[in-house]
Amino acid sequence: MGNFKLDGKTIAIGALLILAAVIFLPQILGNNNADPTPTAVPQGQANPRDTTINTDDGIELGLAVATTNLDRNGCAVDNTSTFPAGTRVLYVVAEDSVVAQGTDVFVRWYYEGQVYEESDEITADQNYTDTCIGFSLEADEINALRAGDYEAEFIVNGNPANTVDFLVQ
């Protein structure tokens, strides 16, 4: 090996180079699996990666009700848990809701305990307070909603939220 000396200084330099390569090469080559530092979200806006529902996010769904009549603001005129045979359309509404801009909401409909369909997702285009969030369920090919037990589950930013149960006779 000629003039190569393996002393303590040479071993220390080699170990330091190996340690530096283990630490820095993954970052340089883009294989850093460390979680990124979360960024702050301005107050009053929903964090689109945050799928929790709580008042800190500015999201608070009101009481969920079922109805066949809406007022001009999209709020339930009355609410019921039983609809007559032949009902062609009904609505579920989360009353008096507070929703931050960017919040995604849709309703998952269940019929007899099984997923029946999902509504289109809506995204809040601004901050809303004391608002009604409504979705409709319309008759299928038989021109009336099927008789049976239904449940409507509001899904907010991907998480289940308020539900309302009702019966079509």
PDB file of N, CA, C and O in Angstrom, residues 61 64-66 90-94 104-111 115-122 133-137 150-166:
ATOM      1  N   LEU A  61     -70.743  23.037  11.658  1.00  0.00           N
ATOM      2  CA  LEU A  61     -72.029  22.737  11.029  1.00  0.00           C
ATOM      3  C   LEU A  61     -73.126  22.813  12.066  1.00  0.00           C
ATOM      4  O   LEU A  61     -72.976  22.335  13.182  1.00  0.00           O
ATOM      5  N   ALA A  64     -78.489  19.325  11.448  1.00  0.00           N
ATOM      6  CA  ALA A  64     -78.866  18.773  10.146  1.00  0.00           C
ATOM      7  C   ALA A  64     -80.332  18.371  10.190  1.00  0.00           C
ATOM      8  O   ALA A  64     -80.754  17.667  11.113  1.00  0.00           O
ATOM      9  N   VAL A  65     -81.101  18.845   9.203  1.00  0.00           N
ATOM     10  CA  VAL A  65     -82.527  18.545   9.134  1.00  0.00           C
ATOM     11  C   VAL A  65     -82.882  18.099   7.726  1.00  0.00           C
ATOM     12  O   VAL A  65     -82.169  18.380   6.764  1.00  0.00           O
ATOM     13  N   ALA A  66     -84.022  17.408   7.612  1.00  0.00           N
ATOM     14  CA  ALA A  66     -84.552  16.987   6.315  1.00  0.00           C
ATOM     15  C   ALA A  66     -85.853  17.745   6.064  1.00  0.00           C
ATOM     16  O   ALA A  66     -86.628  17.985   6.991  1.00  0.00           O
ATOM     17  N   LEU A  90     -86.256  15.675  -1.972  1.00  0.00           N
ATOM     18  CA  LEU A  90     -86.168  16.177  -0.604  1.00  0.00           C
ATOM     19  C   LEU A  90     -84.792  16.777  -0.412  1.00  0.00           C
ATOM     20  O   LEU A  90     -83.889  16.580  -1.226  1.00  0.00           O
ATOM     21  N   TYR A  91     -84.654  17.538   0.660  1.00  0.00           N
ATOM     22  CA  TYR A  91     -83.411  18.251   0.930  1.00  0.00           C
ATOM     23  C   TYR A  91     -82.938  17.932   2.343  1.00  0.00           C
ATOM     24  O   TYR A  91     -83.754  17.694   3.234  1.00  0.00           O
ATOM     25  N   VAL A  92     -81.634  17.955   2.523  1.00  0.00           N
ATOM     26  CA  VAL A  92     -81.051  17.963   3.856  1.00  0.00           C
ATOM     27  C   VAL A  92     -80.264  19.252   3.969  1.00  0.00           C
ATOM     28  O   VAL A  92     -79.627  19.706   3.011  1.00  0.00           O
ATOM     29  N   VAL A  93     -80.363  19.868   5.137  1.00  0.00           N
ATOM     30  CA  VAL A  93     -79.764  21.190   5.344  1.00  0.00           C
ATOM     31  C   VAL A  93     -79.049  21.205   6.688  1.00  0.00           C
ATOM     32  O   VAL A  93     -79.600  20.747   7.691  1.00  0.00           O
ATOM     33  N   ALA A  94     -77.837  21.717   6.685  1.00  0.00           N
ATOM     34  CA  ALA A  94     -77.134  22.005   7.938  1.00  0.00           C
ATOM     35  C   ALA A  94     -77.405  23.477   8.229  1.00  0.00           C
ATOM     36  O   ALA A  94     -76.897  24.361   7.529  1.00  0.00           O
ATOM     37  N   ASP A 104     -64.523  22.134   1.853  1.00  0.00           N
ATOM     38  CA  ASP A 104     -65.231  21.245   0.934  1.00  0.00           C
ATOM     39  C   ASP A 104     -66.304  20.479   1.704  1.00  0.00           C
ATOM     40  O   ASP A 104     -66.027  19.931   2.766  1.00  0.00           O
ATOM     41  N   VAL A 105     -67.512  20.449   1.133  1.00  0.00           N
ATOM     42  CA  VAL A 105     -68.629  19.759   1.778  1.00  0.00           C
ATOM     43  C   VAL A 105     -69.409  18.979   0.729  1.00  0.00           C
ATOM     44  O   VAL A 105     -69.633  19.463  -0.378  1.00  0.00           O
ATOM     45  N   PHE A 106     -69.808  17.764   1.078  1.00  0.00           N
ATOM     46  CA  PHE A 106     -70.767  17.012   0.265  1.00  0.00           C
ATOM     47  C   PHE A 106     -71.568  16.125   1.200  1.00  0.00           C
ATOM     48  O   PHE A 106     -71.293  16.039   2.397  1.00  0.00           O
ATOM     49  N   VAL A 107     -72.603  15.486   0.665  1.00  0.00           N
ATOM     50  CA  VAL A 107     -73.432  14.590   1.461  1.00  0.00           C
ATOM     51  C   VAL A 107     -73.344  13.186   0.879  1.00  0.00           C
ATOM     52  O   VAL A 107     -73.427  12.996  -0.338  1.00  0.00           O
ATOM     53  N   ARG A 108     -73.159  12.227   1.751  1.00  0.00           N
ATOM     54  CA  ARG A 108     -73.210  10.813   1.380  1.00  0.00           C
ATOM     55  C   ARG A 108     -74.572  10.300   1.841  1.00  0.00           C
ATOM     56  O   ARG A 108     -74.914  10.382   3.015  1.00  0.00           O
ATOM     57  N   TRP A 109     -75.344   9.809   0.891  1.00  0.00           N
ATOM     58  CA  TRP A 109     -76.692   9.317   1.163  1.00  0.00           C
ATOM     59  C   TRP A 109     -76.650   7.805   1.382  1.00  0.00           C
ATOM     60  O   TRP A 109     -76.021   7.081   0.607  1.00  0.00           O
ATOM     61  N   TYR A 110     -77.343   7.330   2.397  1.00  0.00           N
ATOM     62  CA  TYR A 110     -77.463   5.902   2.680  1.00  0.00           C
ATOM     63  C   TYR A 110     -78.933   5.504   2.550  1.00  0.00           C
ATOM     64  O   TYR A 110     -79.823   6.246   2.963  1.00  0.00           O
ATOM     65  N   TYR A 111     -79.152   4.343   1.983  1.00  0.00           N
ATOM     66  CA  TYR A 111     -80.494   3.772   1.879  1.00  0.00           C
ATOM     67  C   TYR A 111     -80.442   2.371   2.484  1.00  0.00           C
ATOM     68  O   TYR A 111     -79.622   1.555   2.060  1.00  0.00           O
ATOM     69  N   VAL A 115     -74.529   2.577   1.254  1.00  0.00           N
ATOM     70  CA  VAL A 115     -74.297   3.811   0.507  1.00  0.00           C
ATOM     71  C   VAL A 115     -75.174   3.784  -0.740  1.00  0.00           C
ATOM     72  O   VAL A 115     -75.187   2.809  -1.497  1.00  0.00           O
ATOM     73  N   TYR A 116     -75.928   4.855  -0.924  1.00  0.00           N
ATOM     74  CA  TYR A 116     -76.873   4.958  -2.033  1.00  0.00           C
ATOM     75  C   TYR A 116     -76.289   5.830  -3.141  1.00  0.00           C
ATOM     76  O   TYR A 116     -76.278   5.451  -4.298  1.00  0.00           O
ATOM     77  N   GLU A 117     -75.822   7.014  -2.769  1.00  0.00           N
ATOM     78  CA  GLU A 117     -75.140   7.901  -3.711  1.00  0.00           C
ATOM     79  C   GLU A 117     -74.456   9.013  -2.930  1.00  0.00           C
ATOM     80  O   GLU A 117     -74.638   9.140  -1.732  1.00  0.00           O
ATOM     81  N   GLU A 118     -73.656   9.797  -3.644  1.00  0.00           N
ATOM     82  CA  GLU A 118     -72.997  10.948  -3.052  1.00  0.00           C
ATOM     83  C   GLU A 118     -73.338  12.174  -3.882  1.00  0.00           C
ATOM     84  O   GLU A 118     -73.403  12.108  -5.104  1.00  0.00           O
ATOM     85  N   SER A 119     -73.562  13.283  -3.196  1.00  0.00           N
ATOM     86  CA  SER A 119     -73.844  14.535  -3.897  1.00  0.00           C
ATOM     87  C   SER A 119     -72.550  15.091  -4.481  1.00  0.00           C
ATOM     88  O   SER A 119     -71.458  14.631  -4.163  1.00  0.00           O
ATOM     89  N   ASP A 120     -72.699  16.087  -5.313  1.00  0.00           N
ATOM     90  CA  ASP A 120     -71.525  16.807  -5.800  1.00  0.00           C
ATOM     91  C   ASP A 120     -70.924  17.585  -4.637  1.00  0.00           C
ATOM     92  O   ASP A 120     -71.643  18.098  -3.777  1.00  0.00           O
ATOM     93  N   GLU A 121     -69.616  17.691  -4.627  1.00  0.00           N
ATOM     94  CA  GLU A 121     -68.923  18.442  -3.586  1.00  0.00           C
ATOM     95  C   GLU A 121     -68.990  19.933  -3.903  1.00  0.00           C
ATOM     96  O   GLU A 121     -68.874  20.335  -5.061  1.00  0.00           O
ATOM     97  N   ILE A 122     -69.212  20.740  -2.873  1.00  0.00           N
ATOM     98  CA  ILE A 122     -69.166  22.186  -3.036  1.00  0.00           C
ATOM     99  C   ILE A 122     -68.018  22.725  -2.185  1.00  0.00           C
ATOM    100  O   ILE A 122     -67.662  22.141  -1.165  1.00  0.00           O
ATOM    101  N   ILE A 133     -76.462  25.093   4.566  1.00  0.00           N
ATOM    102  CA  ILE A 133     -75.795  24.309   3.527  1.00  0.00           C
ATOM    103  C   ILE A 133     -76.736  23.167   3.177  1.00  0.00           C
ATOM    104  O   ILE A 133     -76.998  22.301   4.018  1.00  0.00           O
ATOM    105  N   GLY A 134     -77.253  23.177   1.960  1.00  0.00           N
ATOM    106  CA  GLY A 134     -78.258  22.190   1.592  1.00  0.00           C
ATOM    107  C   GLY A 134     -77.884  21.358   0.385  1.00  0.00           C
ATOM    108  O   GLY A 134     -77.160  21.810  -0.502  1.00  0.00           O
ATOM    109  N   PHE A 135     -78.402  20.136   0.377  1.00  0.00           N
ATOM    110  CA  PHE A 135     -78.217  19.200  -0.732  1.00  0.00           C
ATOM    111  C   PHE A 135     -79.550  18.521  -1.004  1.00  0.00           C
ATOM    112  O   PHE A 135     -80.358  18.338  -0.089  1.00  0.00           O
ATOM    113  N   SER A 136     -79.762  18.132  -2.254  1.00  0.00           N
ATOM    114  CA  SER A 136     -81.032  17.489  -2.609  1.00  0.00           C
ATOM    115  C   SER A 136     -80.831  16.036  -2.999  1.00  0.00           C
ATOM    116  O   SER A 136     -79.773  15.643  -3.487  1.00  0.00           O
ATOM    117  N   LEU A 137     -81.867  15.262  -2.756  1.00  0.00           N
ATOM    118  CA  LEU A 137     -81.937  13.872  -3.209  1.00  0.00           C
ATOM    119  C   LEU A 137     -83.166  13.784  -4.096  1.00  0.00           C
ATOM    120  O   LEU A 137     -84.271  14.129  -3.663  1.00  0.00           O
ATOM    121  N   TYR A 150     -83.488   6.118   5.295  1.00  0.00           N
ATOM    122  CA  TYR A 150     -82.390   6.857   4.691  1.00  0.00           C
ATOM    123  C   TYR A 150     -81.574   7.538   5.789  1.00  0.00           C
ATOM    124  O   TYR A 150     -82.081   7.821   6.870  1.00  0.00           O
ATOM    125  N   GLU A 151     -80.332   7.826   5.455  1.00  0.00           N
ATOM    126  CA  GLU A 151     -79.476   8.649   6.292  1.00  0.00           C
ATOM    127  C   GLU A 151     -78.678   9.542   5.362  1.00  0.00           C
ATOM    128  O   GLU A 151     -78.214   9.101   4.311  1.00  0.00           O
ATOM    129  N   ALA A 152     -78.537  10.802   5.738  1.00  0.00           N
ATOM    130  CA  ALA A 152     -77.682  11.731   5.003  1.00  0.00           C
ATOM    131  C   ALA A 152     -76.544  12.133   5.933  1.00  0.00           C
ATOM    132  O   ALA A 152     -76.781  12.592   7.044  1.00  0.00           O
ATOM    133  N   GLU A 153     -75.326  11.923   5.464  1.00  0.00           N
ATOM    134  CA  GLU A 153     -74.136  12.224   6.268  1.00  0.00           C
ATOM    135  C   GLU A 153     -73.351  13.342   5.585  1.00  0.00           C
ATOM    136  O   GLU A 153     -72.904  13.182   4.449  1.00  0.00           O
ATOM    137  N   PHE A 154     -73.208  14.468   6.269  1.00  0.00           N
ATOM    138  CA  PHE A 154     -72.403  15.562   5.750  1.00  0.00           C
ATOM    139  C   PHE A 154     -70.932  15.189   5.895  1.00  0.00           C
ATOM    140  O   PHE A 154     -70.506  14.732   6.955  1.00  0.00           O
ATOM    141  N   ILE A 155     -70.160  15.394   4.822  1.00  0.00           N
ATOM    142  CA  ILE A 155     -68.731  15.125   4.817  1.00  0.00           C
ATOM    143  C   ILE A 155     -68.027  16.470   4.618  1.00  0.00           C
ATOM    144  O   ILE A 155     -68.244  17.146   3.611  1.00  0.00           O
ATOM    145  N   VAL A 156     -67.206  16.857   5.588  1.00  0.00           N
ATOM    146  CA  VAL A 156     -66.524  18.145   5.559  1.00  0.00           C
ATOM    147  C   VAL A 156     -65.022  17.902   5.476  1.00  0.00           C
ATOM    148  O   VAL A 156     -64.448  17.241   6.341  1.00  0.00           O
ATOM    149  N   ASN A 157     -64.416  18.410   4.422  1.00  0.00           N
ATOM    150  CA  ASN A 157     -62.974  18.227   4.192  1.00  0.00           C
ATOM    151  C   ASN A 157     -62.573  16.761   4.331  1.00  0.00           C
ATOM    152  O   ASN A 157     -61.536  16.432   4.895  1.00  0.00           O
ATOM    153  N   GLY A 158     -63.423  15.885   3.842  1.00  0.00           N
ATOM    154  CA  GLY A 158     -63.129  14.452   3.837  1.00  0.00           C
ATOM    155  C   GLY A 158     -63.528  13.702   5.088  1.00  0.00           C
ATOM    156  O   GLY A 158     -63.370  12.486   5.147  1.00  0.00           O
ATOM    157  N   ASN A 159     -64.037  14.389   6.106  1.00  0.00           N
ATOM    158  CA  ASN A 159     -64.392  13.739   7.367  1.00  0.00           C
ATOM    159  C   ASN A 159     -65.893  13.736   7.593  1.00  0.00           C
ATOM    160  O   ASN A 159     -66.570  14.727   7.332  1.00  0.00           O
ATOM    161  N   PRO A 160     -66.426  12.629   8.118  1.00  0.00           N
ATOM    162  CA  PRO A 160     -67.848  12.581   8.464  1.00  0.00           C
ATOM    163  C   PRO A 160     -68.183  13.634   9.511  1.00  0.00           C
ATOM    164  O   PRO A 160     -67.411  13.885  10.425  1.00  0.00           O
ATOM    165  N   ALA A 161     -69.332  14.245   9.342  1.00  0.00           N
ATOM    166  CA  ALA A 161     -69.777  15.269  10.289  1.00  0.00           C
ATOM    167  C   ALA A 161     -71.213  14.944  10.696  1.00  0.00           C
ATOM    168  O   ALA A 161     -71.512  13.793  10.990  1.00  0.00           O
ATOM    169  N   ASN A 162     -72.084  15.912  10.655  1.00  0.00           N
ATOM    170  CA  ASN A 162     -73.465  15.739  11.110  1.00  0.00           C
ATOM    171  C   ASN A 162     -74.246  14.790  10.207  1.00  0.00           C
ATOM    172  O   ASN A 162     -73.977  14.693   9.011  1.00  0.00           O
ATOM    173  N   THR A 163     -75.227  14.124  10.805  1.00  0.00           N
ATOM    174  CA  THR A 163     -76.098  13.230  10.043  1.00  0.00           C
ATOM    175  C   THR A 163     -77.549  13.527  10.377  1.00  0.00           C
ATOM    176  O   THR A 163     -77.860  14.117  11.411  1.00  0.00           O
ATOM    177  N   VAL A 164     -78.421  13.109   9.465  1.00  0.00           N
ATOM    178  CA  VAL A 164     -79.859  13.183   9.705  1.00  0.00           C
ATOM    179  C   VAL A 164     -80.482  11.919   9.130  1.00  0.00           C
ATOM    180  O   VAL A 164     -80.132  11.491   8.031  1.00  0.00           O
ATOM    181  N   ASP A 165     -81.352  11.293   9.926  1.00  0.00           N
ATOM    182  CA  ASP A 165     -82.065  10.078   9.501  1.00  0.00           C
ATOM    183  C   ASP A 165     -83.491  10.445   9.128  1.00  0.00           C
ATOM    184  O   ASP A 165     -84.093  11.306   9.766  1.00  0.00           O
ATOM    185  N   PHE A 166     -84.056   9.759   8.130  1.00  0.00           N
ATOM    186  CA  PHE A 166     -85.444   9.996   7.765  1.00  0.00           C
ATOM    187  C   PHE A 166     -86.010   8.764   7.070  1.00  0.00           C
ATOM    188  O   PHE A 166     -85.274   7.859   6.664  1.00  0.00           O
TER     189      PHE A 166
END
